[in-house]
Coordinates of N, CA and C in Angstrom, one line a residue:
X1 N 3.0 58.2 34.1 CA 3.2 56.8 34.2 C 2.3 56.1 35.2
X2 N 2.1 56.7 36.3 CA 1.3 56.1 37.3 C -0.2 55.9 36.8
X3 N -0.6 56.8 36.0 CA -2.0 56.6 35.4 C -2.1 55.4 34.5
X4 N -1.0 55.2 33.8 CA -1.0 54.0 32.8 C -1.1 52.7 33.6
X5 N -0.4 52.6 34.7 CA -0.5 51.4 35.5 C -1.8 51.2 36.2
X6 N -2.4 52.3 36.6 CA -3.7 52.3 37.2 C -4.8 51.9 36.3
X7 N -4.7 52.4 35.0 CA -5.7 52.0 34.0 C -5.5 50.5 33.6
X8 N -4.3 50.0 33.5 CA -4.1 48.6 33.2 C -4.7 47.7 34.3
X9 N -4.4 48.1 35.5 CA -4.9 47.3 36.6 C -6.5 47.3 36.6
X10 N -7.1 48.5 36.3 CA -8.5 48.6 36.3 C -9.1 47.7 35.2
X11 N -8.5 47.7 34.0 CA -9.0 46.9 32.9 C -8.9 45.4 33.3
X12 N -7.8 45.0 33.9 CA -7.7 43.6 34.3 C -8.7 43.2 35.4
X13 N -9.0 44.1 36.3 CA -10.0 43.8 37.4 C -11.4 43.7 36.8
X14 N -11.7 44.6 35.9 CA -13.0 44.6 35.3 C -13.2 43.4 34.4
X15 N -12.2 43.0 33.6 CA -12.4 41.8 32.8 C -12.5 40.5 33.6
X16 N -11.8 40.4 34.7 CA -11.9 39.3 35.6 C -13.3 39.3 36.3
X17 N -13.8 40.4 36.6 CA -15.1 40.5 37.3 C -16.2 40.0 36.5
X18 N -16.1 40.1 35.1 CA -17.1 39.6 34.3 C -17.1 38.1 34.1
X19 N -16.0 37.4 34.5 CA -15.9 36.0 34.4 C -16.6 35.3 35.5
X20 N -17.2 34.1 35.2 CA -17.8 33.3 36.2 C -17.4 31.9 35.9
X21 N -17.5 31.1 36.9 CA -17.1 29.6 36.8 C -18.3 28.9 36.0
X22 N -17.9 28.3 34.9 CA -18.9 27.6 34.1 C -18.7 26.0 34.2
X23 N -17.8 25.6 35.0 CA -17.6 24.1 35.1 C -18.7 23.5 35.9
X24 N -18.9 22.2 35.6 CA -20.0 21.4 36.3 C -19.5 21.2 37.7
X25 N -20.5 21.4 38.7 CA -20.2 21.2 40.1 C -20.7 19.8 40.4
X26 N -19.7 18.8 40.6 CA -20.0 17.4 40.8 C -20.6 17.2 42.2
X27 N -20.3 18.1 43.1 CA -20.7 17.8 44.5 C -22.2 18.2 44.8
X28 N -22.8 18.9 43.9 CA -24.2 19.4 44.2 C -25.2 18.3 44.0
X29 N -25.1 17.4 43.0 CA -26.0 16.4 42.7 C -25.3 15.0 42.4
X30 N -24.5 14.6 43.4 CA -23.7 13.5 43.1 C -24.5 12.2 43.1
X31 N -25.6 12.0 43.8 CA -26.3 10.8 43.8 C -27.3 10.7 42.7
X32 N -27.6 11.7 42.0 CA -28.6 11.7 40.9 C -27.9 11.2 39.6
X33 N -28.3 10.2 39.0 CA -27.7 9.7 37.8 C -28.8 9.5 36.8
X34 N -28.5 9.1 35.6 CA -29.5 8.8 34.6 C -30.4 7.7 35.0
X35 N -31.7 7.8 34.6 CA -32.6 6.7 34.9 C -32.2 5.4 34.2
X36 N -32.4 4.3 34.8 CA -32.1 3.0 34.2 C -33.0 2.7 33.0
X37 N -32.4 2.0 32.0 CA -33.2 1.7 30.8 C -34.1 0.5 31.1
X38 N -35.2 0.4 30.4 CA -36.1 -0.8 30.6 C -35.6 -1.9 29.7
X39 N -35.7 -3.1 30.1 CA -35.3 -4.2 29.3 C -36.2 -4.5 28.2
X40 N -35.7 -4.9 27.0 CA -36.5 -5.2 25.8 C -36.7 -6.7 25.8
X41 N -37.8 -7.1 25.2 CA -38.0 -8.6 25.1 C -37.1 -9.2 24.0
X42 N -36.6 -10.4 24.3 CA -35.7 -11.1 23.4 C -36.4 -12.4 23.0
X43 N -36.4 -12.6 21.6 CA -37.0 -13.9 21.2 C -36.2 -15.1 21.7
X44 N -36.8 -16.2 21.8 CA -36.2 -17.4 22.3 C -35.1 -17.9 21.2
X45 N -34.1 -18.5 21.7 CA -33.0 -19.0 20.9 C -33.2 -20.4 20.6
X46 N -33.0 -20.8 19.4 CA -33.2 -22.2 19.0 C -31.8 -22.9 18.8
X47 N -31.8 -24.1 19.1 CA -30.5 -24.9 19.0 C -30.7 -26.1 18.0
X48 N -29.7 -26.6 17.5 CA -29.8 -27.7 16.6 C -28.5 -28.0 15.9
X49 N -28.4 -29.0 15.1 CA -27.2 -29.4 14.4 C -27.2 -28.7 13.0
X50 N -26.1 -28.2 12.6 CA -25.9 -27.6 11.3 C -25.8 -28.7 10.2
X51 N -26.3 -28.5 9.0 CA -26.2 -29.5 7.9 C -24.7 -29.6 7.5
X52 N -24.3 -30.7 7.0 CA -22.9 -30.9 6.6 C -22.6 -29.9 5.4
X53 N -21.3 -29.5 5.3 CA -21.0 -28.5 4.2 C -21.1 -29.2 2.8
X54 N -21.5 -28.4 1.9 CA -21.6 -29.0 0.5 C -20.3 -29.0 -0.2
X55 N -20.1 -29.9 -1.1 CA -18.8 -30.0 -1.8 C -17.8 -30.9 -1.1
X56 N -16.8 -31.4 -1.8 CA -15.9 -32.3 -1.3 C -14.7 -31.7 -0.5
X57 N -14.5 -30.4 -0.7 CA -13.4 -29.7 0.0 C -13.8 -28.5 0.7
X58 N -13.1 -28.1 1.7 CA -13.5 -26.9 2.4 C -12.8 -25.6 1.8
X59 N -11.9 -25.9 0.8 CA -11.2 -24.8 0.1 C -11.8 -24.6 -1.3
X60 N -11.9 -23.4 -1.8 CA -12.3 -23.2 -3.2 C -11.3 -23.7 -4.2
X61 N -11.7 -24.0 -5.4 CA -10.8 -24.4 -6.4 C -9.9 -23.3 -6.8
X62 N -8.7 -23.7 -7.2 CA -7.7 -22.7 -7.6 C -8.1 -22.1 -9.0
X63 N -7.8 -20.8 -9.2 CA -8.2 -20.2 -10.5 C -7.3 -20.8 -11.6
X64 N -7.9 -20.9 -12.8 CA -7.1 -21.5 -13.9 C -6.0 -20.6 -14.2
X65 N -4.8 -21.2 -14.6 CA -3.7 -20.4 -15.0 C -3.9 -19.9 -16.5
X66 N -3.4 -18.7 -16.8 CA -3.6 -18.2 -18.1 C -2.4 -18.7 -19.0
X67 N -2.7 -19.0 -20.2 CA -1.6 -19.4 -21.1 C -0.8 -18.2 -21.6
X68 N 0.4 -18.3 -21.9 CA 1.2 -17.2 -22.4 C 0.6 -16.6 -23.6
X69 N 0.7 -15.3 -23.8 CA 0.1 -14.6 -24.9 C 0.8 -15.0 -26.2
X70 N 0.0 -15.2 -27.2 CA 0.7 -15.5 -28.5 C 1.5 -14.4 -29.0
X71 N 2.6 -14.7 -29.6 CA 3.5 -13.6 -30.1 C 4.3 -13.0 -29.0
X72 N 4.3 -13.5 -27.8 CA 5.0 -12.8 -26.7 C 6.2 -13.7 -26.3
X73 N 6.7 -14.5 -27.1 CA 7.8 -15.3 -26.8 C 9.0 -14.4 -26.7
X74 N 10.0 -14.7 -25.8 CA 11.1 -13.8 -25.6 C 11.8 -13.4 -26.8
X75 N 12.0 -14.3 -27.8 CA 12.8 -14.0 -29.0 C 12.0 -13.0 -29.8
X76 N 10.7 -13.1 -29.9 CA 9.9 -12.2 -30.7 C 9.9 -10.7 -30.2
X77 N 9.9 -10.6 -28.9 CA 9.9 -9.3 -28.2 C 11.3 -8.7 -28.3
X78 N 12.3 -9.5 -28.1 CA 13.7 -9.1 -28.1 C 14.1 -8.5 -29.4
X79 N 13.6 -8.9 -30.5 CA 13.9 -8.4 -31.8 C 13.5 -6.9 -31.9
X80 N 12.4 -6.6 -31.4 CA 11.9 -5.2 -31.4 C 12.2 -4.3 -30.2
X81 N 12.9 -5.0 -29.2 CA 13.2 -4.2 -28.0 C 14.3 -3.2 -28.2
X82 N 14.3 -2.2 -27.4 CA 15.4 -1.2 -27.5 C 16.5 -1.6 -26.5
X83 N 17.7 -1.0 -26.7 CA 18.8 -1.3 -25.8 C 18.6 -0.7 -24.4
X84 N 19.0 -1.4 -23.4 CA 18.9 -0.8 -22.0 C 20.2 -1.0 -21.3
X85 N 20.4 -0.2 -20.2 CA 21.5 -0.4 -19.3 C 21.0 -0.5 -17.9
X86 N 21.8 -1.2 -17.1 CA 21.3 -1.4 -15.7 C 21.1 -0.1 -15.0
X87 N 21.9 0.9 -15.2 CA 21.8 2.1 -14.5 C 20.5 2.9 -14.9
X88 N 20.0 2.7 -16.1 CA 18.8 3.3 -16.5 C 17.6 2.7 -15.9
X89 N 17.7 1.5 -15.3 CA 16.6 0.9 -14.7 C 16.4 1.3 -13.2
X90 N 17.4 1.8 -12.6 CA 17.4 2.1 -11.1 C 16.3 3.1 -10.8
X91 N 15.6 2.9 -9.8 CA 14.6 3.8 -9.3 C 13.2 3.2 -9.1
X92 N 12.2 4.0 -9.1 CA 10.8 3.6 -8.9 C 10.1 3.5 -10.2
X93 N 9.3 2.4 -10.4 CA 8.5 2.2 -11.6 C 7.1 1.9 -11.2
X94 N 6.2 2.3 -12.0 CA 4.7 2.0 -11.8 C 4.4 0.7 -12.6
X95 N 3.9 -0.3 -11.9 CA 3.6 -1.6 -12.5 C 2.1 -1.7 -12.9
X96 N 1.8 -1.9 -14.1 CA 0.4 -2.1 -14.6 C -0.5 -0.9 -14.1
X97 N 0.1 0.2 -13.8 CA -0.7 1.4 -13.3 C -1.3 1.2 -11.9
X98 N -0.9 0.1 -11.2 CA -1.6 -0.1 -9.9 C -0.7 -0.3 -8.7
X99 N 0.6 -0.6 -8.9 CA 1.5 -0.8 -7.8 C 2.9 -0.3 -8.2
X100 N 3.8 -0.4 -7.2 CA 5.1 0.2 -7.5 C 6.2 -0.9 -7.4
X101 N 7.3 -0.7 -8.2 CA 8.5 -1.6 -8.2 C 9.7 -0.7 -8.0
X102 N 10.6 -1.1 -7.1 CA 11.8 -0.4 -6.8 C 13.0 -1.2 -7.1
X103 N 13.9 -0.6 -8.0 CA 15.1 -1.3 -8.4 C 16.3 -0.6 -7.9
X104 N 17.3 -1.3 -7.3 CA 18.5 -0.7 -6.8 C 19.7 -1.4 -7.5
X105 N 20.9 -0.8 -7.2 CA 22.1 -1.4 -7.7 C 22.8 -2.3 -6.6
X106 N 22.2 -2.5 -5.5 CA 22.7 -3.3 -4.4 C 22.7 -4.7 -4.9
X107 N 23.9 -5.4 -4.8 CA 24.0 -6.8 -5.2 C 23.2 -7.7 -4.3
X108 N 22.6 -8.7 -5.0 CA 21.8 -9.7 -4.3 C 21.9 -11.0 -5.2
X109 N 22.8 -11.9 -4.8 CA 23.0 -13.1 -5.6 C 23.6 -12.7 -6.9
X110 N 23.1 -13.2 -8.0 CA 23.6 -12.9 -9.3 C 23.0 -11.5 -9.9
X111 N 22.0 -11.0 -9.2 CA 21.4 -9.8 -9.7 C 21.5 -8.6 -8.7
X112 N 20.6 -7.7 -8.8 CA 20.5 -6.6 -7.9 C 19.2 -6.6 -7.2
X113 N 19.2 -6.0 -6.0 CA 18.1 -6.0 -5.1 C 16.9 -5.2 -5.7
X114 N 15.7 -5.7 -5.6 CA 14.5 -5.0 -6.1 C 13.3 -5.5 -5.3
X115 N 12.2 -4.9 -5.4 CA 11.0 -5.3 -4.7 C 9.8 -4.5 -5.2
X116 N 8.6 -4.9 -4.7 CA 7.4 -4.3 -5.1 C 6.6 -3.9 -3.8
X117 N 5.7 -2.9 -4.0 CA 4.8 -2.5 -3.0 C 3.4 -2.3 -3.5
X118 N 2.4 -3.0 -2.9 CA 1.0 -2.9 -3.4 C 0.7 -3.8 -4.5
X119 N 1.6 -4.7 -5.0 CA 1.3 -5.6 -6.1 C 0.7 -6.8 -5.6
X120 N 0.0 -7.5 -6.5 CA -0.6 -8.8 -6.2 C 0.0 -9.9 -7.1
X121 N -0.3 -11.1 -6.8 CA 0.2 -12.2 -7.6 C 1.7 -12.5 -7.4
X122 N 2.3 -13.0 -8.5 CA 3.7 -13.4 -8.5 C 4.7 -12.3 -8.1
X123 N 4.4 -11.0 -8.4 CA 5.3 -9.9 -8.2 C 5.5 -9.6 -6.7
X124 N 4.6 -10.1 -5.9 CA 4.8 -9.9 -4.4 C 6.1 -10.6 -3.9
X125 N 6.5 -11.6 -4.6 CA 7.7 -12.4 -4.2 C 9.0 -11.8 -4.8
X126 N 8.9 -10.8 -5.6 CA 10.1 -10.2 -6.3 C 11.2 -9.8 -5.3
X127 N 12.4 -10.2 -5.5 CA 13.5 -9.8 -4.6 C 14.7 -9.3 -5.3
X128 N 14.8 -9.7 -6.6 CA 16.0 -9.2 -7.4 C 15.7 -9.1 -8.8
X129 N 16.6 -8.5 -9.6 CA 16.4 -8.3 -11.0 C 17.8 -8.2 -11.7
X130 N 17.9 -8.4 -13.0 CA 19.1 -8.3 -13.7 C 18.8 -8.0 -15.2
X131 N 19.8 -7.4 -15.8 CA 19.7 -7.1 -17.3 C 20.4 -8.2 -18.0
X132 N 19.7 -8.8 -19.0 CA 20.3 -9.9 -19.8 C 20.0 -9.6 -21.2
X133 N 20.9 -9.0 -22.0 CA 20.7 -8.6 -23.3 C 19.8 -7.4 -23.4
X134 N 18.7 -7.5 -24.1 CA 17.7 -6.5 -24.2 C 16.5 -6.7 -23.3
X135 N 16.6 -7.6 -22.3 CA 15.5 -7.8 -21.4 C 15.9 -7.6 -20.0
X136 N 14.9 -7.4 -19.1 CA 15.1 -7.3 -17.7 C 14.5 -8.5 -17.0
X137 N 15.2 -9.3 -16.3 CA 14.7 -10.5 -15.7 C 14.3 -10.1 -14.3
X138 N 13.1 -10.5 -13.9 CA 12.6 -10.3 -12.6 C 12.6 -11.6 -11.8
X139 N 13.2 -11.6 -10.6 CA 13.4 -12.9 -9.9 C 12.9 -12.8 -8.5
X140 N 12.6 -14.0 -7.9 CA 12.2 -14.0 -6.5 C 13.4 -14.0 -5.6
X141 N 13.2 -14.1 -4.3 CA 14.3 -14.1 -3.4 C 15.2 -15.3 -3.5
X142 N 14.8 -16.4 -4.1 CA 15.6 -17.6 -4.3 C 16.3 -17.6 -5.6
X143 N 16.1 -16.6 -6.5 CA 16.8 -16.5 -7.7 C 16.0 -17.1 -8.9
X144 N 14.7 -17.6 -8.6 CA 13.9 -18.2 -9.7 C 13.2 -17.0 -10.5
X145 N 13.2 -17.2 -11.8 CA 12.7 -16.1 -12.6 C 11.2 -16.0 -12.5
X146 N 10.7 -14.8 -12.2 CA 9.2 -14.5 -12.1 C 8.7 -14.0 -13.4
X147 N 9.5 -13.3 -14.2 CA 9.1 -12.8 -15.5 C 10.2 -12.0 -16.1
X148 N 9.8 -11.3 -17.2 CA 10.8 -10.5 -17.9 C 10.1 -9.4 -18.7
X149 N 10.8 -8.3 -18.9 CA 10.2 -7.1 -19.6 C 11.2 -6.6 -20.6
X150 N 10.8 -6.0 -21.6 CA 11.6 -5.4 -22.7 C 11.3 -3.9 -22.9
X151 N 12.2 -3.1 -23.2 CA 12.0 -1.7 -23.4 C 11.3 -1.4 -24.7
X152 N 10.2 -0.8 -24.7 CA 9.4 -0.5 -25.9 C 9.4 1.0 -26.2
X153 N 9.8 1.9 -25.3 CA 9.9 3.3 -25.4 C 10.6 3.9 -24.3
X154 N 10.9 5.2 -24.3 CA 11.6 5.8 -23.2 C 10.7 5.7 -22.0
X155 N 11.3 5.1 -20.9 CA 10.6 4.9 -19.6 C 9.3 4.1 -19.8
X156 N 9.4 3.1 -20.6 CA 8.2 2.2 -20.8 C 8.7 0.8 -21.2
X157 N 8.3 -0.2 -20.4 CA 8.7 -1.6 -20.6 C 7.4 -2.5 -20.7
X158 N 7.4 -3.5 -21.5 CA 6.3 -4.5 -21.6 C 6.9 -5.9 -21.5
X159 N 6.1 -6.8 -20.9 CA 6.6 -8.2 -20.8 C 5.5 -9.0 -20.1
X160 N 5.9 -10.1 -19.5 CA 5.0 -11.0 -18.9 C 5.6 -11.8 -17.8
X161 N 4.8 -12.3 -16.9 CA 5.3 -13.2 -15.8 C 5.5 -14.6 -16.4
X162 N 6.1 -15.5 -15.6 CA 6.3 -16.8 -16.1 C 5.0 -17.6 -16.3
X163 N 3.9 -17.1 -15.7 CA 2.6 -17.7 -16.0 C 1.8 -17.1 -17.1
X164 N 2.4 -16.0 -17.7 CA 1.7 -15.4 -18.8 C 1.0 -14.1 -18.5
X165 N 1.0 -13.7 -17.3 CA 0.3 -12.4 -16.9 C 1.1 -11.3 -17.5
X166 N 0.4 -10.3 -18.1 CA 1.1 -9.2 -18.7 C 1.6 -8.2 -17.7
X167 N 2.8 -7.7 -17.9 CA 3.5 -6.7 -17.1 C 3.8 -5.4 -17.9
X168 N 3.5 -4.3 -17.3 CA 3.8 -3.0 -18.0 C 4.5 -2.1 -16.9
X169 N 5.7 -1.7 -17.2 CA 6.4 -0.7 -16.3 C 6.5 0.6 -17.0
X170 N 6.3 1.7 -16.2 CA 6.3 3.0 -16.7 C 6.7 4.0 -15.5
X171 N 7.2 5.1 -15.9 CA 7.5 6.2 -14.9 C 7.1 7.5 -15.5

């Protein structure tokens, strides 16, 4: 047993003897620093008055609104729409393949709480939803209708916003 302790101690001493300090010694050359950079020439700066902005307004014109798609009236789509239940709508939906819509059964006004993430346009204001017949009404936080969708297949809905923008829900 004594030999084992002696060998372990010898290995530790030899391994420590091979180590040396590799840290930078700040006290040896404390006053020596990098050489200063030489200044570069700078061209002269000119001053003057800017010309007045062109156009009558500082804001760009609003984009034109799109007309509702022909044949997309609520009655026409409702005739071909499949039956839906409120419970089948609960959960996460992919909107137009680019953002997410979340629908819950938590009451909010006359409908249920819902919202979007990553969407642009009108759907950013979505706050609630409700099932009315064969359609799902999408509403803002004040209860104003933003759009509606109809079930076209299992886990697939088609519709449009109140301004005529197409909406597609899928999971």
